[in-house]
Short mmCIF file of C-alpha atoms in Angstrom, two decimals:
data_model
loop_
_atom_site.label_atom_id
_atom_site.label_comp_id
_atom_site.label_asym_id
_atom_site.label_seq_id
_atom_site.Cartn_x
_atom_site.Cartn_y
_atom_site.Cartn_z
CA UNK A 665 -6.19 -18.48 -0.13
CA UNK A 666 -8.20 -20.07 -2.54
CA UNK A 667 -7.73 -23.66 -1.08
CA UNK A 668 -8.16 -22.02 2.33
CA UNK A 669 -11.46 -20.91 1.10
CA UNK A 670 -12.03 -24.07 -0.04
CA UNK A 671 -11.78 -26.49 3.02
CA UNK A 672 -13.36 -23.68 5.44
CA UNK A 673 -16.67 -23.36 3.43
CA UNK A 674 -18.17 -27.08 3.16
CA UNK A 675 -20.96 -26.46 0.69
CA UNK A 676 -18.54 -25.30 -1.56
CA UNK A 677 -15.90 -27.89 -2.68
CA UNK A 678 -14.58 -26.62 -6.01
CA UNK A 679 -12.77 -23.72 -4.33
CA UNK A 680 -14.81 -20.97 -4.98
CA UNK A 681 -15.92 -18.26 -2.55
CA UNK A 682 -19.47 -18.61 -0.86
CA UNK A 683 -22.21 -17.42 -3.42
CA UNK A 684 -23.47 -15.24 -0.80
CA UNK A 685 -20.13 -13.27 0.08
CA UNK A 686 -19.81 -10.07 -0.69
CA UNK A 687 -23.38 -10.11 -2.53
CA UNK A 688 -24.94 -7.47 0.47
CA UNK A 689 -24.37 -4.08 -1.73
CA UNK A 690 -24.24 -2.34 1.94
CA UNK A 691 -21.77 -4.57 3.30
CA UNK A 692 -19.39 -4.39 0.38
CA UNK A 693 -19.56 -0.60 -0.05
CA UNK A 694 -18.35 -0.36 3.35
CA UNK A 695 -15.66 -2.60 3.33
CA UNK A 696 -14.48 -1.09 -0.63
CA UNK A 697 -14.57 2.07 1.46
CA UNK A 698 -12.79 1.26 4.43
CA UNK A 699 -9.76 -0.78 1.83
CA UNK A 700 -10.26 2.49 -0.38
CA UNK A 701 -9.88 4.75 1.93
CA UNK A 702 -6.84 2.93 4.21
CA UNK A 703 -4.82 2.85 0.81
CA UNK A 704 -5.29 6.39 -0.18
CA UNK A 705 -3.84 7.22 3.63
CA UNK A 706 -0.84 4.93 3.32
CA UNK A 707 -0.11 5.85 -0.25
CA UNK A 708 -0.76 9.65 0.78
CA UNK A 709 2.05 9.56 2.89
CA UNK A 710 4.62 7.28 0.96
CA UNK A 711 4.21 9.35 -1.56
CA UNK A 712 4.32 12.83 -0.67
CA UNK A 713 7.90 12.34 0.29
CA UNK A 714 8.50 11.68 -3.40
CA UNK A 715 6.87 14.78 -4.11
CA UNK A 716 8.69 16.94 -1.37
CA UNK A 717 12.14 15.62 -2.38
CA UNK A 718 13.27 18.79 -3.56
CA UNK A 719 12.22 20.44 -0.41
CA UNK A 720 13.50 17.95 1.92
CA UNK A 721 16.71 18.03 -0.21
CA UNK A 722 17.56 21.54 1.26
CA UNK A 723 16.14 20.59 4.36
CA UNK A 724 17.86 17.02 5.88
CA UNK A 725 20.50 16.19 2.82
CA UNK A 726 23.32 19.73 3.14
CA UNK A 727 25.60 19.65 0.11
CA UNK A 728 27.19 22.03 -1.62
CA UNK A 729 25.95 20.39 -5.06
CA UNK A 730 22.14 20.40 -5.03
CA UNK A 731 21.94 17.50 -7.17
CA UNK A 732 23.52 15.29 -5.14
CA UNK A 733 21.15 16.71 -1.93
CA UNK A 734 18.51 15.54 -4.07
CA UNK A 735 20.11 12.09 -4.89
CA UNK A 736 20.68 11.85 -1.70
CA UNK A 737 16.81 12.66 -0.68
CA UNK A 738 15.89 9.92 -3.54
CA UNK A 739 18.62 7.50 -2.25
CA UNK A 740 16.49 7.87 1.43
CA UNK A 741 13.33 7.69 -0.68
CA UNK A 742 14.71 4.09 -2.35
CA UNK A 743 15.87 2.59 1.80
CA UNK A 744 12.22 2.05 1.78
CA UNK A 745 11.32 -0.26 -0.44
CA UNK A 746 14.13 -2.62 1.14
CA UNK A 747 11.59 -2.82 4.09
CA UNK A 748 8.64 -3.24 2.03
CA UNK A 749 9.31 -6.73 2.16
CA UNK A 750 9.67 -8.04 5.62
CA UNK A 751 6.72 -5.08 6.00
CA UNK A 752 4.61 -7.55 4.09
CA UNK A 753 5.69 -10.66 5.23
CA UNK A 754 5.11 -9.75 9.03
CA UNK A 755 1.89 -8.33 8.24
CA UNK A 756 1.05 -10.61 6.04
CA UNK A 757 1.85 -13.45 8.88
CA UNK A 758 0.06 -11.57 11.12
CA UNK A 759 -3.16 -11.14 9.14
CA UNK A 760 -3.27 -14.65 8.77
CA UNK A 761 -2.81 -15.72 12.22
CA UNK A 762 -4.69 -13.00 14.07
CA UNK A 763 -6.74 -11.16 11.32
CA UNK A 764 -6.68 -9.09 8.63
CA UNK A 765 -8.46 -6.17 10.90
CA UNK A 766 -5.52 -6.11 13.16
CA UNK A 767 -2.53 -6.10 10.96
CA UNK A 768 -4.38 -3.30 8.56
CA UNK A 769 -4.77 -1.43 11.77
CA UNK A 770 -1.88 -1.78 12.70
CA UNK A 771 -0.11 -0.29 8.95
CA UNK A 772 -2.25 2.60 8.69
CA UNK A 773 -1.35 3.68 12.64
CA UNK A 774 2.45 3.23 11.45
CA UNK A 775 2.57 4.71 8.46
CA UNK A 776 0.23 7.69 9.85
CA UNK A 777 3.03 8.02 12.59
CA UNK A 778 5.80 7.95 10.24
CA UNK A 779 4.73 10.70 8.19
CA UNK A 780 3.87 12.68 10.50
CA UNK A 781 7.24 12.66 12.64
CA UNK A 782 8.63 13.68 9.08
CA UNK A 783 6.71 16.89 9.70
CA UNK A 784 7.78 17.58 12.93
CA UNK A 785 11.65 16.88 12.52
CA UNK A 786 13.90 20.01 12.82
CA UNK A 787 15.99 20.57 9.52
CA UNK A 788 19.32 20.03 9.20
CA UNK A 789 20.43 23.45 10.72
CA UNK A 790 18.72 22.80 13.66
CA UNK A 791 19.75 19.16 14.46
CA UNK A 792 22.54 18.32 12.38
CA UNK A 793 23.11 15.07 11.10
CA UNK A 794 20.72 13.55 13.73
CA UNK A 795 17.76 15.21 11.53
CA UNK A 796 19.19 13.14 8.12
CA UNK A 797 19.33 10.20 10.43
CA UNK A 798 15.31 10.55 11.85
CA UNK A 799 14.02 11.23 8.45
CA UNK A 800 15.30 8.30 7.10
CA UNK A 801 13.90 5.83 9.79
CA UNK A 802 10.70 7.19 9.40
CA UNK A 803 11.03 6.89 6.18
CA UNK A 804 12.07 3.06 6.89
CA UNK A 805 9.11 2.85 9.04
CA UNK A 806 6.82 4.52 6.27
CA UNK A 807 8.27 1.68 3.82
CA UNK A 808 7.54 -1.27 6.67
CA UNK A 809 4.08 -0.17 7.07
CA UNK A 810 3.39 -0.05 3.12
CA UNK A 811 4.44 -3.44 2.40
CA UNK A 812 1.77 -5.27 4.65
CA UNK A 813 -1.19 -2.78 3.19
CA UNK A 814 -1.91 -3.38 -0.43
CA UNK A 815 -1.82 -7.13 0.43
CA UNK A 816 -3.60 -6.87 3.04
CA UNK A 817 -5.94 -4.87 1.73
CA UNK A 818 -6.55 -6.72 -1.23
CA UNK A 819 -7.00 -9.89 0.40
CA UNK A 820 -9.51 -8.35 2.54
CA UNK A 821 -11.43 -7.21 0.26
CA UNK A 822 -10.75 -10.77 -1.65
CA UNK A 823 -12.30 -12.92 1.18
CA UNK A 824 -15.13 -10.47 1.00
CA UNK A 825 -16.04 -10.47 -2.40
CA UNK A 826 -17.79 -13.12 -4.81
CA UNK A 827 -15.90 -15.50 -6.98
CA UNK A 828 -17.18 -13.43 -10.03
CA UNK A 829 -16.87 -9.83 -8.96
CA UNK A 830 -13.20 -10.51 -7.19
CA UNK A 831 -10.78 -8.97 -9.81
CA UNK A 832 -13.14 -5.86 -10.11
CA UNK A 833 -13.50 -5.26 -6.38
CA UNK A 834 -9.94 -5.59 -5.66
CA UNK A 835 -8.67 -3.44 -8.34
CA UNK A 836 -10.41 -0.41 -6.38
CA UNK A 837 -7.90 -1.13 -3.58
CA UNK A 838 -5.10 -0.83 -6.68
CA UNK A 839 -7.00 2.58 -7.35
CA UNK A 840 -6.74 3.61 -3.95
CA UNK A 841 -2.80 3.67 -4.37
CA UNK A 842 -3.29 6.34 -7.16
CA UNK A 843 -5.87 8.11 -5.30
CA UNK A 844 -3.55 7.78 -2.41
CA UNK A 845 -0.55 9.75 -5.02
CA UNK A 846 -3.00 12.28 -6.83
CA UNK A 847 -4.08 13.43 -3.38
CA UNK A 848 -0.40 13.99 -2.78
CA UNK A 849 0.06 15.19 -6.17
CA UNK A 850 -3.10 18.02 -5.71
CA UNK A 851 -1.71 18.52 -2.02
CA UNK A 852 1.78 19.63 -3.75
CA UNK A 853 0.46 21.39 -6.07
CA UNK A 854 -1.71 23.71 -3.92
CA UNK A 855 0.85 24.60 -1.92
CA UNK A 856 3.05 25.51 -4.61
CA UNK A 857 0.70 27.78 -6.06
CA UNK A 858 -0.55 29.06 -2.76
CA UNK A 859 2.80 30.33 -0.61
CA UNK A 860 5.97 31.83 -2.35
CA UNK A 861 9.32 29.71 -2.35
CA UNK A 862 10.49 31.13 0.32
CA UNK A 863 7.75 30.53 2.81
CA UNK A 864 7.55 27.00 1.47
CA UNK A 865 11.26 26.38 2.29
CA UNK A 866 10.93 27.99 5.85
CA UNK A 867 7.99 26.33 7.10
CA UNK A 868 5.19 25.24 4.89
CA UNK A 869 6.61 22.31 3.08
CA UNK A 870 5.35 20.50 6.57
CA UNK A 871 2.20 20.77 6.23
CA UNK A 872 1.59 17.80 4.15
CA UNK A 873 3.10 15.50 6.49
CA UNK A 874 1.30 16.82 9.16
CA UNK A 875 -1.97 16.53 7.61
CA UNK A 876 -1.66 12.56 7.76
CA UNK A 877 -2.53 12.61 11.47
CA UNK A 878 -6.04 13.92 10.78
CA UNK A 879 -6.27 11.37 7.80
CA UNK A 880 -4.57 9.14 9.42
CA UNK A 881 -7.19 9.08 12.31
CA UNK A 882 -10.15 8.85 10.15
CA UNK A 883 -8.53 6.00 8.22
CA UNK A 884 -7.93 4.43 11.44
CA UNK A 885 -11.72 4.79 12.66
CA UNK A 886 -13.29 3.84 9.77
CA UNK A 887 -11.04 0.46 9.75
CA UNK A 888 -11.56 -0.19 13.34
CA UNK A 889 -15.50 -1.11 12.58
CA UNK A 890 -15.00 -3.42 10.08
CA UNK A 891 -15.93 -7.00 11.26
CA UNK A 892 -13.45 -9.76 10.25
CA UNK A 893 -13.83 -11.83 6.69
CA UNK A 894 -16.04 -14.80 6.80
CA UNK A 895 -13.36 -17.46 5.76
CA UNK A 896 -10.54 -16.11 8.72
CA UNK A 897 -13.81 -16.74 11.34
CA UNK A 898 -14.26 -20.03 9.83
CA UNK A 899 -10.44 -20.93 10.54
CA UNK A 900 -10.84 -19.76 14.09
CA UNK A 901 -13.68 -21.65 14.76
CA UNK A 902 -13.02 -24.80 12.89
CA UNK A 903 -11.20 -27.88 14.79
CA UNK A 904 -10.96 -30.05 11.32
CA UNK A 905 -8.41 -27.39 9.86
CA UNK A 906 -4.58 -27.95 10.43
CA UNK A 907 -3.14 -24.20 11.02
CA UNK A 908 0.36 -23.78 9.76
CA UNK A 909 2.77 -22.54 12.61
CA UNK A 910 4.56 -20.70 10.04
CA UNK A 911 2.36 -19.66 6.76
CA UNK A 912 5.22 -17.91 5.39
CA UNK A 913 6.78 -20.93 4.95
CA UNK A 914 4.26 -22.82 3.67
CA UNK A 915 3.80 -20.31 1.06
CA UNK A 916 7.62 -20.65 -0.15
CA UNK A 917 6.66 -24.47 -0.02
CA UNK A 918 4.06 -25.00 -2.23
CA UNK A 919 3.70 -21.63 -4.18
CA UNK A 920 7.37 -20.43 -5.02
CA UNK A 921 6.85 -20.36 -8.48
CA UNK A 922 4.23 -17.94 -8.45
CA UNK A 923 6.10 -15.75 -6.05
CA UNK A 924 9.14 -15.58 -8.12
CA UNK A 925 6.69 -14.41 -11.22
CA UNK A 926 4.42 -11.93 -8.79
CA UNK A 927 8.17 -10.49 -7.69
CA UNK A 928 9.02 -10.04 -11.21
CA UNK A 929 6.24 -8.59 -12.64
CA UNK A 930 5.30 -6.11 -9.26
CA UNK A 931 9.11 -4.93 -10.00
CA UNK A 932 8.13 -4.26 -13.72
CA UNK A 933 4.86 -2.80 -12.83
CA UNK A 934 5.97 -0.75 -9.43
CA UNK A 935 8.81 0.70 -10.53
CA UNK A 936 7.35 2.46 -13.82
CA UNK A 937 4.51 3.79 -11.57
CA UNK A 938 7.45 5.26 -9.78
CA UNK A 939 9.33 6.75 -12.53
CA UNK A 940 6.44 8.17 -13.88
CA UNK A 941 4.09 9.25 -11.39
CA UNK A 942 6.68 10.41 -8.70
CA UNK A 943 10.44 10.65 -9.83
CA UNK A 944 8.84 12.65 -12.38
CA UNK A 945 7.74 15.25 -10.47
CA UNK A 946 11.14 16.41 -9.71
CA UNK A 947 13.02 15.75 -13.42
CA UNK A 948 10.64 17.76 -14.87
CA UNK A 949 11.11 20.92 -12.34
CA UNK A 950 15.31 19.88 -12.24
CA UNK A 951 16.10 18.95 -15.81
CA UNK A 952 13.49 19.47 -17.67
CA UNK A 953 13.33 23.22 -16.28
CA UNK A 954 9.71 23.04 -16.03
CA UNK A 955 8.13 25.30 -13.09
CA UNK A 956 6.31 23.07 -9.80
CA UNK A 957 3.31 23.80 -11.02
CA UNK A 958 4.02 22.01 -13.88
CA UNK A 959 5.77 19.25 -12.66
CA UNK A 960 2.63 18.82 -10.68
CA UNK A 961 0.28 18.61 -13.23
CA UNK A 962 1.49 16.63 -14.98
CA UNK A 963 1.81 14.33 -12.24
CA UNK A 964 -1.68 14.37 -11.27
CA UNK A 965 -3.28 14.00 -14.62
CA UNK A 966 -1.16 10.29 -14.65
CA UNK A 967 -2.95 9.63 -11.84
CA UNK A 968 -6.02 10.70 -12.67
CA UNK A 969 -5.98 8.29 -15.84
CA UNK A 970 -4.61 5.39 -13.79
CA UNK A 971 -7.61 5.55 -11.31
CA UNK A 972 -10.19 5.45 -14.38
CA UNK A 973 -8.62 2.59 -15.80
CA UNK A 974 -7.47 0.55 -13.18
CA UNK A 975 -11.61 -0.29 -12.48
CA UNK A 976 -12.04 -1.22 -16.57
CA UNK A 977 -9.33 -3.75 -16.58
CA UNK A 978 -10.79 -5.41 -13.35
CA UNK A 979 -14.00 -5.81 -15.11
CA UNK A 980 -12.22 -7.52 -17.57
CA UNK A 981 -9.77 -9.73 -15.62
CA UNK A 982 -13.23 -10.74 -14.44
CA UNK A 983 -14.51 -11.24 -17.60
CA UNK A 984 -11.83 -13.16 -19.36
CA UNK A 985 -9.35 -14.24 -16.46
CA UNK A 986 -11.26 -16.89 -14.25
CA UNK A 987 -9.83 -19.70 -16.56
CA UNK A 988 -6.20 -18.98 -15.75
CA UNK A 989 -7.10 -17.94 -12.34
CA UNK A 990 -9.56 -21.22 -11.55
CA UNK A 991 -6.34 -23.20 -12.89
CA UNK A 992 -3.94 -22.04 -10.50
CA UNK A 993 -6.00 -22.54 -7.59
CA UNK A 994 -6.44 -26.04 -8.64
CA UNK A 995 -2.89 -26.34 -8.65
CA UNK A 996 -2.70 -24.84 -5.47
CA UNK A 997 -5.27 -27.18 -4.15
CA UNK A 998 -3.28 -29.99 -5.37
CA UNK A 999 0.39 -29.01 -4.06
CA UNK A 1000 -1.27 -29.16 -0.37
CA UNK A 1001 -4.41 -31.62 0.24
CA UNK A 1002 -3.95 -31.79 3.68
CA UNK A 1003 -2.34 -28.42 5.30
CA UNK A 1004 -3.30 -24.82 5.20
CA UNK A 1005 -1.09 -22.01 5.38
CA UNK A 1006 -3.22 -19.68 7.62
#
């Protein structure tokens, strides 16, 4: 992206974003606010599923040992994150062939779509097998969506922020994933302490998926008037630029290395959000024989620290990271002088 950046802004050879991007305070509140605000929708709805589990365990998974309904819930819950990956690389192609406004359209709509049809699918009394089998491919379809929107999303905001305010301005998309799973967290936990068990077992435990139409329409609205990022409308309109037919590829190419570390540490990074700000949530209330409430709580006060600090260490990698980071674009620049994998 860097050397993309690089080639498509002439006044600007050593690879550095345009002095001028992202330095309109209006224009980058709105487009924080738009990435912000599409994250919190898609992480909304991946996560409340985590939070429902032991609700949708007695609802979709029927077995006569509730622990292994709700392994079987989780076991749904992990199918996901299989199609995170081509999720991202589809969108991720997409975004750089046809724009980054289109594909993170596109993820919100899906995810929005998945969630909700989790609300609306009759429980396994009703349907059978057939409703275990529909809440897991929306559940795929939830997991599709979320790997092409924090990518997306951060490279969005990326192309739209200055070379020395990038790390900080992206790492409020990274808070809008946490936002995104305390406003699940909050949701649970109000309707935990609002209805009795029984009522949430019958009927209410939808609600939460349901509510990601309305969100999901606002998200949707409020992405839909962002204008594209000044380096993709540069590539569109430049004749001078080879386009890769396949940028995946070219990616694998020149930049496997730093995939196979970004894979590695994501896995580190990703999967003890997981254990700790979702999983949780249900060992507490099933072995730790703490009440929802509880559980909850706990949850959201993670979350609630994770969005304060996520901003701080921005500011820093800002700070003290544009050595390392200036480095590997050079490297990048130097892997592929003549071909650019947009």
């Amino acid at each position: 992206m860097a050397d993309l950046r690089a080639e498509t802004t002439a006044s600007q050879p050593s690879g550095e974003a345009s002095p001028t991007a992202g330095e309109n305070p209006a224009n980058t509140l709105k487009v924080i606010r738009a990435a912000i605000l599409g994250t919190v929708v898609e992480y909304y709805d991946f996560g409340i599923y985590g939070y429902m589990a032991t609700m949708l365990s007695a609802q979709f998974f029927v077995e006569s040992d509730p622990n292994t309904a709700l392994l079987s819930t989780f076991a749904a819950f992990a199918v996901a994150f299989f199609l995170r990956a081509p999720g991202g690389i589809l969108f991720g192609h997409m975004g750089d062939k046809y724009g980054r406004k289109k594909a993170l359209t596109w993820t919100i709509l899906l995810m929005a779509v998945a969630t909700t049809g989790i609300g609306l699918i009759p429980s396994y009394a009703t349907l059978g097998i057939w409703a275990t089998i529909l809440l897991v491919l929306c559940r795929c379809l939830q997991g599709f969506a979320a790997g092409g929107e924090l990518g997306g999303a951060n490279a969005f905001v990326s192309e739209h922020a200055p070379a020395h305010r990038r790390a900080f301005q992206t790492s409020f998309v990274n808070t809008g994933t946490y936002l995104g799973s305390l406003a699940a967290s909050l949701v649970a936990l109000l309707l935990t302490s609002a209805v009795s068990t029984d009522t949430l077992n019958a009927w209410a435990w939808r609600i939460p998926f349901l509510l990601s139409a309305v969100i999901g329409l606002i998200g949707l609205y409020i992405r839909s008037q962002l204008p594209e990022t000044e380096q993709f409308e540069a590539v569109q309109q430049s004749d001078s630029i080879e386009v890769a037919k396949y940028p995946i590829a070219d990616v694998f190419k020149h930049a496997w290395r730093q995939i196979v570390l970004v894979f590695f540490l994501g896995a580190l990074i990703v999967g003890g959000y997981y254990v700790a700000g979702v999983y949780a949530a249900s060992y507490l209330q099933t072995e730790g024989g703490r009440s929802a409430d509880f559980a909850f709580t706990s949850t959201s006060i993670a979350m609630v620290v994770a969005v304060i600090s996520l901003p701080i260490a921005g500011y820093v990698g800002d700070r003290i990271g544009a050595g390392p980071s200036s480095s590997s674009e050079a490297a990048s620049r130097r892997s592929s002088p003549s071909r650019r994998s947009w």
